[in-house]
mmCIF file of C-alpha atoms and ligand atoms in Angstrom:
data_model
loop_
_atom_site.group_PDB
_atom_site.id
_atom_site.type_symbol
_atom_site.label_atom_id
_atom_site.label_comp_id
_atom_site.label_asym_id
_atom_site.label_seq_id
_atom_site.Cartn_x
_atom_site.Cartn_y
_atom_site.Cartn_z
ATOM 1 C CA MET D 2 89.159 8.455 -48.017
ATOM 2 C CA ILE D 3 90.883 6.390 -50.677
ATOM 3 C CA THR D 4 94.228 6.982 -49.166
ATOM 4 C CA VAL D 5 92.847 5.683 -45.676
ATOM 5 C CA PHE D 6 91.455 2.683 -47.489
ATOM 6 C CA LEU D 7 94.723 1.913 -49.204
ATOM 7 C CA LEU D 8 96.692 2.256 -45.966
ATOM 8 C CA SER D 9 94.310 0.232 -43.922
ATOM 9 C CA SER D 10 94.503 -2.440 -46.791
ATOM 10 C CA LEU D 11 98.285 -2.542 -46.601
ATOM 11 C CA ILE D 12 98.205 -2.754 -42.795
ATOM 12 C CA THR D 13 95.599 -5.490 -42.914
ATOM 13 C CA LEU D 14 97.697 -7.426 -45.585
ATOM 14 C CA LYS D 15 100.746 -7.128 -43.463
ATOM 15 C CA ALA D 16 99.027 -8.069 -40.259
ATOM 16 C CA GLN D 17 97.631 -11.252 -41.769
ATOM 17 C CA ASN D 18 100.835 -11.857 -43.631
ATOM 18 C CA ILE D 19 99.126 -12.291 -46.954
ATOM 19 C CA SER D 20 101.184 -11.271 -49.896
ATOM 20 C CA LEU D 21 99.785 -8.365 -51.954
ATOM 21 C CA PHE D 22 99.954 -10.576 -54.979
ATOM 22 C CA SER D 23 98.016 -13.473 -53.607
ATOM 23 C CA THR D 24 95.124 -10.975 -52.774
ATOM 24 C CA ALA D 25 95.401 -9.054 -55.903
ATOM 25 C CA THR D 26 95.325 -11.978 -58.238
ATOM 26 C CA LYS D 27 91.830 -12.920 -56.893
ATOM 27 C CA SER D 28 90.512 -9.359 -57.789
ATOM 28 C CA GLU D 29 88.401 -8.571 -60.807
ATOM 29 C CA TRP D 30 91.004 -6.105 -62.187
ATOM 30 C CA TYR D 31 93.624 -8.799 -62.273
ATOM 31 C CA ARG D 32 91.726 -10.740 -64.967
ATOM 32 C CA HIS D 33 91.609 -7.431 -67.027
ATOM 33 C CA PHE D 34 95.371 -7.435 -66.647
ATOM 34 C CA LEU D 35 95.792 -10.944 -67.886
ATOM 35 C CA GLN D 36 93.061 -10.765 -70.650
ATOM 36 C CA PRO D 37 95.476 -9.500 -73.519
ATOM 37 C CA VAL D 38 97.481 -12.680 -72.929
ATOM 38 C CA VAL D 39 94.305 -14.830 -73.247
ATOM 39 C CA ASP D 40 93.487 -12.988 -76.453
ATOM 40 C CA ALA D 41 97.120 -13.590 -77.861
ATOM 41 C CA VAL D 42 96.654 -17.343 -77.037
ATOM 42 C CA LYS D 43 93.459 -17.361 -78.903
ATOM 43 C CA ASP D 44 95.219 -16.179 -81.961
ATOM 44 C CA SER D 45 97.043 -19.661 -82.033
ATOM 45 C CA PRO D 46 96.752 -22.893 -83.783
ATOM 46 C CA ALA D 47 93.896 -25.306 -82.754
ATOM 47 C CA PHE D 48 94.408 -27.425 -79.605
ATOM 48 C CA PRO D 49 97.412 -25.123 -78.338
ATOM 49 C CA HIS D 50 99.856 -26.721 -76.075
ATOM 50 C CA MET D 51 100.781 -24.210 -73.509
ATOM 51 C CA LEU D 52 103.276 -23.781 -70.608
ATOM 52 C CA ASP D 53 102.713 -20.918 -68.142
ATOM 53 C CA ILE D 54 106.013 -20.306 -66.218
ATOM 54 C CA GLY D 55 105.455 -18.713 -62.689
ATOM 55 C CA THR D 56 101.902 -19.551 -62.834
ATOM 56 C CA GLY D 57 101.230 -18.638 -59.235
ATOM 57 C CA PRO D 58 97.727 -19.710 -58.207
ATOM 58 C CA GLY D 59 96.815 -20.696 -61.803
ATOM 59 C CA THR D 60 94.704 -17.678 -62.863
ATOM 60 C CA LEU D 61 95.950 -17.477 -66.400
ATOM 61 C CA PRO D 62 95.471 -21.238 -67.100
ATOM 62 C CA GLU D 63 91.841 -20.998 -65.666
ATOM 63 C CA MET D 64 91.128 -17.988 -67.909
ATOM 64 C CA VAL D 65 92.670 -19.679 -71.023
ATOM 65 C CA ILE D 66 90.712 -22.877 -70.665
ATOM 66 C CA ALA D 67 87.515 -21.014 -70.038
ATOM 67 C CA GLN D 68 88.025 -19.511 -73.543
ATOM 68 C CA ASP D 69 89.367 -22.607 -75.319
ATOM 69 C CA SER D 70 88.678 -25.847 -73.706
ATOM 70 C CA THR D 71 90.759 -27.795 -76.240
ATOM 71 C CA ALA D 72 94.011 -26.080 -74.970
ATOM 72 C CA ARG D 73 96.360 -28.249 -73.036
ATOM 73 C CA ILE D 74 98.025 -26.226 -70.236
ATOM 74 C CA THR D 75 100.940 -26.862 -67.820
ATOM 75 C CA GLY D 76 101.488 -24.386 -65.054
ATOM 76 C CA ILE D 77 104.759 -24.460 -63.175
ATOM 77 C CA ASP D 78 106.121 -22.430 -60.376
ATOM 78 C CA ILE D 79 109.107 -22.603 -57.997
ATOM 79 C CA ASP D 80 106.891 -21.806 -55.038
ATOM 80 C CA ALA D 81 105.256 -25.146 -53.832
ATOM 81 C CA ALA D 82 102.564 -23.276 -51.921
ATOM 82 C CA MET D 83 101.471 -21.547 -55.125
ATOM 83 C CA ILE D 84 101.229 -24.846 -56.942
ATOM 84 C CA ASN D 85 99.195 -26.280 -54.082
ATOM 85 C CA GLU D 86 96.940 -23.379 -54.090
ATOM 86 C CA ALA D 87 96.478 -23.660 -57.899
ATOM 87 C CA LYS D 88 95.509 -27.261 -57.585
ATOM 88 C CA ARG D 89 93.131 -26.558 -54.916
ATOM 89 C CA ARG D 90 91.415 -23.588 -56.681
ATOM 90 C CA PHE D 91 91.155 -25.178 -60.084
ATOM 91 C CA THR D 92 90.854 -28.598 -61.706
ATOM 92 C CA HIS D 93 90.417 -29.483 -65.418
ATOM 93 C CA LYS D 94 91.349 -32.590 -67.230
ATOM 94 C CA ASN D 95 93.469 -30.525 -69.777
ATOM 95 C CA VAL D 96 95.348 -28.508 -66.973
ATOM 96 C CA SER D 97 98.199 -29.649 -64.779
ATOM 97 C CA PHE D 98 100.241 -27.872 -62.173
ATOM 98 C CA GLN D 99 103.747 -28.866 -61.254
ATOM 99 C CA HIS D 100 106.463 -27.594 -58.785
ATOM 100 C CA GLN D 101 109.655 -26.494 -60.444
ATOM 101 C CA LYS D 102 113.001 -26.672 -58.690
ATOM 102 C CA GLY D 103 114.953 -23.490 -58.541
ATOM 103 C CA ASN D 104 117.588 -23.519 -61.248
ATOM 104 C CA ALA D 105 116.903 -26.908 -62.756
ATOM 105 C CA PRO D 106 116.414 -27.016 -66.511
ATOM 106 C CA LEU D 107 112.669 -27.100 -67.468
ATOM 107 C CA PRO D 108 111.420 -30.798 -67.579
ATOM 108 C CA PHE D 109 110.146 -30.624 -71.229
ATOM 109 C CA ASP D 110 111.400 -31.789 -74.591
ATOM 110 C CA ASP D 111 112.590 -29.377 -77.256
ATOM 111 C CA GLN D 112 109.936 -27.824 -79.263
ATOM 112 C CA HIS D 113 107.251 -29.270 -77.030
ATOM 113 C CA PHE D 114 104.851 -25.936 -76.807
ATOM 114 C CA ASP D 115 102.946 -23.814 -79.100
ATOM 115 C CA ILE D 116 103.055 -21.095 -76.397
ATOM 116 C CA VAL D 117 105.144 -20.218 -73.390
ATOM 117 C CA THR D 118 103.851 -17.476 -71.078
ATOM 118 C CA PHE D 119 105.532 -15.427 -68.315
ATOM 119 C CA CYS D 120 102.901 -13.051 -66.571
ATOM 120 C CA SER D 121 104.345 -10.707 -64.025
ATOM 121 C CA VAL D 122 107.420 -12.941 -63.652
ATOM 122 C CA LEU D 123 110.423 -11.946 -65.485
ATOM 123 C CA PHE D 124 110.654 -8.378 -64.287
ATOM 124 C CA LEU D 125 111.011 -9.716 -60.761
ATOM 125 C CA LEU D 126 114.186 -11.820 -61.545
ATOM 126 C CA ASP D 127 117.927 -11.102 -61.812
ATOM 127 C CA ASP D 128 119.463 -10.976 -65.405
ATOM 128 C CA GLN D 129 121.029 -14.343 -65.018
ATOM 129 C CA THR D 130 117.742 -16.153 -64.185
ATOM 130 C CA LYS D 131 115.928 -14.117 -66.816
ATOM 131 C CA ASP D 132 118.315 -15.119 -69.465
ATOM 132 C CA ARG D 133 118.239 -18.748 -68.348
ATOM 133 C CA LEU D 134 114.501 -18.992 -68.317
ATOM 134 C CA LEU D 135 114.082 -17.188 -71.701
ATOM 135 C CA LYS D 136 116.635 -19.540 -73.328
ATOM 136 C CA GLU D 137 114.738 -22.471 -71.882
ATOM 137 C CA ALA D 138 111.475 -21.150 -73.217
ATOM 138 C CA LEU D 139 113.068 -20.771 -76.662
ATOM 139 C CA ARG D 140 114.195 -24.374 -76.435
ATOM 140 C CA ILE D 141 110.899 -25.902 -75.653
ATOM 141 C CA VAL D 142 108.742 -23.668 -77.979
ATOM 142 C CA LYS D 143 107.951 -24.945 -81.420
ATOM 143 C CA PRO D 144 109.351 -23.144 -84.390
ATOM 144 C CA THR D 145 105.781 -21.918 -85.146
ATOM 145 C CA GLY D 146 105.046 -20.933 -81.507
ATOM 146 C CA LYS D 147 105.527 -17.853 -79.556
ATOM 147 C CA ILE D 148 106.623 -16.612 -76.132
ATOM 148 C CA ILE D 149 104.389 -14.173 -74.387
ATOM 149 C CA ILE D 150 105.492 -11.864 -71.670
ATOM 150 C CA LEU D 151 103.229 -9.540 -69.684
ATOM 151 C CA THR D 152 104.707 -7.077 -67.197
ATOM 152 C CA PRO D 153 103.446 -4.074 -65.328
ATOM 153 C CA SER D 154 104.641 -1.185 -67.465
ATOM 154 C CA GLY D 155 105.178 1.462 -64.718
ATOM 155 C CA LYS D 156 104.231 3.962 -67.449
ATOM 156 C CA LYS D 157 101.225 5.802 -66.087
ATOM 157 C CA PRO D 158 101.507 8.251 -63.284
ATOM 158 C CA VAL D 159 100.586 6.408 -60.135
ATOM 159 C CA LEU D 160 97.935 8.992 -59.147
ATOM 160 C CA ALA D 161 96.069 8.390 -62.474
ATOM 161 C CA SER D 162 95.686 4.731 -61.589
ATOM 162 C CA PHE D 163 93.708 5.588 -58.565
ATOM 163 C CA GLY D 164 90.790 6.699 -60.814
ATOM 164 C CA GLU D 165 91.021 3.500 -62.865
ATOM 165 C CA VAL D 166 89.634 1.369 -60.132
ATOM 166 C CA GLY D 167 86.197 2.461 -61.305
ATOM 167 C CA ARG D 168 86.785 0.848 -64.646
ATOM 168 C CA PHE D 169 87.051 -2.579 -62.966
ATOM 169 C CA GLY D 170 84.248 -2.308 -60.472
ATOM 170 C CA SER D 171 83.975 -1.331 -56.856
ATOM 171 C CA LEU D 172 86.846 -0.140 -54.665
ATOM 172 C CA ILE D 173 86.031 -2.790 -52.169
ATOM 173 C CA LYS D 174 86.611 -5.574 -54.558
ATOM 174 C CA ASN D 175 89.407 -3.860 -56.552
ATOM 175 C CA GLY D 176 91.194 -1.818 -53.943
ATOM 176 C CA THR D 177 94.380 -3.900 -54.487
ATOM 177 C CA PHE D 178 94.846 -2.351 -57.923
ATOM 178 C CA PRO D 179 96.263 1.008 -56.743
ATOM 179 C CA VAL D 180 98.300 -0.831 -54.174
ATOM 180 C CA TRP D 181 99.706 -3.262 -56.929
ATOM 181 C CA ARG D 182 100.261 -0.199 -59.171
ATOM 182 C CA ILE D 183 102.441 1.526 -56.536
ATOM 183 C CA ALA D 184 104.338 -1.768 -55.585
ATOM 184 C CA THR D 185 105.187 -2.624 -59.145
ATOM 185 C CA SER D 186 105.908 0.879 -60.327
ATOM 186 C CA ARG D 187 109.654 0.955 -60.087
ATOM 187 C CA GLY D 188 110.181 -2.550 -61.297
ATOM 188 C CA GLY D 189 107.746 -1.900 -64.259
ATOM 189 C CA ARG D 190 109.463 1.394 -65.283
ATOM 190 C CA THR D 191 112.867 -0.301 -65.112
ATOM 191 C CA TRP D 192 111.542 -3.235 -67.254
ATOM 192 C CA SER D 193 110.071 -0.744 -69.881
ATOM 193 C CA ARG D 194 113.224 1.274 -69.972
ATOM 194 C CA GLU D 195 115.734 -1.484 -70.314
ATOM 195 C CA GLN D 196 113.809 -3.317 -73.202
ATOM 196 C CA TRP D 197 115.450 -6.505 -71.972
ATOM 197 C CA VAL D 198 113.268 -8.898 -74.142
ATOM 198 C CA LYS D 199 113.748 -6.801 -77.199
ATOM 199 C CA THR D 200 117.417 -7.070 -76.903
ATOM 200 C CA PHE D 201 117.274 -10.665 -76.293
ATOM 201 C CA ALA D 202 115.040 -11.093 -79.458
ATOM 202 C CA ALA D 203 117.574 -9.120 -81.476
ATOM 203 C CA GLU D 204 120.522 -11.228 -80.185
ATOM 204 C CA HIS D 205 118.696 -14.544 -81.053
ATOM 205 C CA GLN D 206 117.253 -13.110 -84.419
ATOM 206 C CA LEU D 207 113.690 -13.429 -83.124
ATOM 207 C CA ASN D 208 110.496 -11.467 -84.238
ATOM 208 C CA TYR D 209 109.490 -9.117 -81.430
ATOM 209 C CA SER D 210 106.414 -6.986 -80.742
ATOM 210 C CA ALA D 211 105.473 -4.837 -77.884
ATOM 211 C CA THR D 212 102.045 -3.372 -77.004
ATOM 212 C CA LEU D 213 100.956 -1.340 -74.080
ATOM 213 C CA THR D 214 97.757 -2.823 -72.634
ATOM 214 C CA PHE D 215 95.491 -2.674 -69.643
ATOM 215 C CA HIS D 216 95.010 1.060 -70.036
ATOM 216 C CA GLU D 217 98.827 1.434 -70.496
ATOM 217 C CA ASN D 218 99.484 -0.102 -67.170
ATOM 218 C CA ALA D 219 101.021 -3.234 -68.707
ATOM 219 C CA LEU D 220 103.424 -4.131 -71.422
ATOM 220 C CA LEU D 221 102.685 -7.118 -73.520
ATOM 221 C CA GLU D 222 105.746 -8.580 -75.493
ATOM 222 C CA ILE D 223 105.567 -11.326 -77.943
ATOM 223 C CA VAL D 224 108.675 -13.201 -79.313
ATOM 224 C CA SER D 225 108.401 -15.730 -82.091
ATOM 225 C CA LYS D 226 110.730 -17.645 -84.383
ATOM 226 C CA ARG D 227 108.475 -16.891 -87.434
ATOM 227 C CA LYS D 228 106.866 -13.743 -88.591
ATOM 228 C CA LEU D 229 103.842 -12.811 -86.636
ATOM 229 C CA LYS D 230 100.571 -12.558 -88.425
ATOM 230 C CA ARG D 231 99.457 -9.856 -86.150
ATOM 231 C CA ALA D 232 101.030 -8.025 -83.097
HETATM 232 C C1 SAM X 321 103.866 -12.069 -59.276
HETATM 233 S S1 SAM X 321 103.675 -13.833 -59.294
HETATM 234 C C2 SAM X 321 102.724 -14.006 -60.843
HETATM 235 C C3 SAM X 321 101.938 -15.267 -60.980
HETATM 236 C C4 SAM X 321 101.056 -15.542 -62.137
HETATM 237 N N1 SAM X 321 101.823 -15.435 -63.351
HETATM 238 C C5 SAM X 321 99.927 -14.445 -62.263
HETATM 239 O O1 SAM X 321 100.143 -13.407 -62.945
HETATM 240 O O2 SAM X 321 98.877 -14.493 -61.800
HETATM 241 C C6 SAM X 321 105.184 -14.461 -59.854
HETATM 242 C C7 SAM X 321 105.351 -15.974 -59.633
HETATM 243 O O3 SAM X 321 106.532 -16.374 -60.226
HETATM 244 C C8 SAM X 321 107.229 -17.484 -59.626
HETATM 245 N N2 SAM X 321 108.589 -17.664 -59.966
HETATM 246 C C9 SAM X 321 109.614 -16.718 -59.660
HETATM 247 N N3 SAM X 321 110.689 -17.222 -60.232
HETATM 248 C C10 SAM X 321 110.444 -18.327 -60.827
HETATM 249 C C11 SAM X 321 111.099 -19.293 -61.589
HETATM 250 N N4 SAM X 321 112.518 -19.181 -61.677
HETATM 251 N N5 SAM X 321 110.492 -20.364 -62.143
HETATM 252 C C12 SAM X 321 109.182 -20.474 -62.106
HETATM 253 N N6 SAM X 321 108.455 -19.628 -61.365
HETATM 254 C C13 SAM X 321 108.915 -18.581 -60.831
HETATM 255 C C14 SAM X 321 106.831 -17.064 -58.178
HETATM 256 O O4 SAM X 321 106.961 -18.067 -57.232
HETATM 257 C C15 SAM X 321 105.461 -16.437 -58.106
HETATM 258 O O5 SAM X 321 104.524 -17.403 -58.038
#
């Protein structure tokens, strides 16, 4: 039954040419995936100034501002369609979305942000792009700030994730979760194994913490220039 549903979901997604991600991010479960990042942002100074790199349809800025309306957030993405969707879905006086050109340096001053986030972004990119983006994040984050990276962990056996849909609500609303889990399995596993951010942090003498979140389906990594109060 579940398998039939998943297959028909995949076929429907393909037929309508809707990306898995675009559908998944609107599901209830996706907010559970992003929540640990919102919690990590809450643990920041008052009036945090945040940049969300690869913001997609802007779900994270929307969630952060719902928790802290004093935050000032910029979401950027190289996909102009995503930025248009983010602008259409969500407006708030403290949130702006802007299109980012491919390999161009990020258009922000040094030490401009308290928090820089990458959710489900870095693990999709090649080493050179990851390195460039993380160095840019380091340049624009304040000495007291932090860089938060959330990635599918690929840790849990795929079949176990089928049962987890029930944690988030109905299969109809959250059926994209197992599909996402399968689709991100390999990339997430490679990311967890390679410990790319940990190595980057060691090379640049940064503090680093890693926590499995979202019922071990995600890896939350935090990099900071100063000692963290809590991981
Ligand atoms: C899987 S989506 C995640 C979107 C969003 N962070 C979320 O979790 O809802 C990855 C996003 O990263 C964007 N992206 C990929 N490479 C990028 C880059 N070099 N700079 C900015 N955005 C990038 C893609 O266009 C896409 O919207």
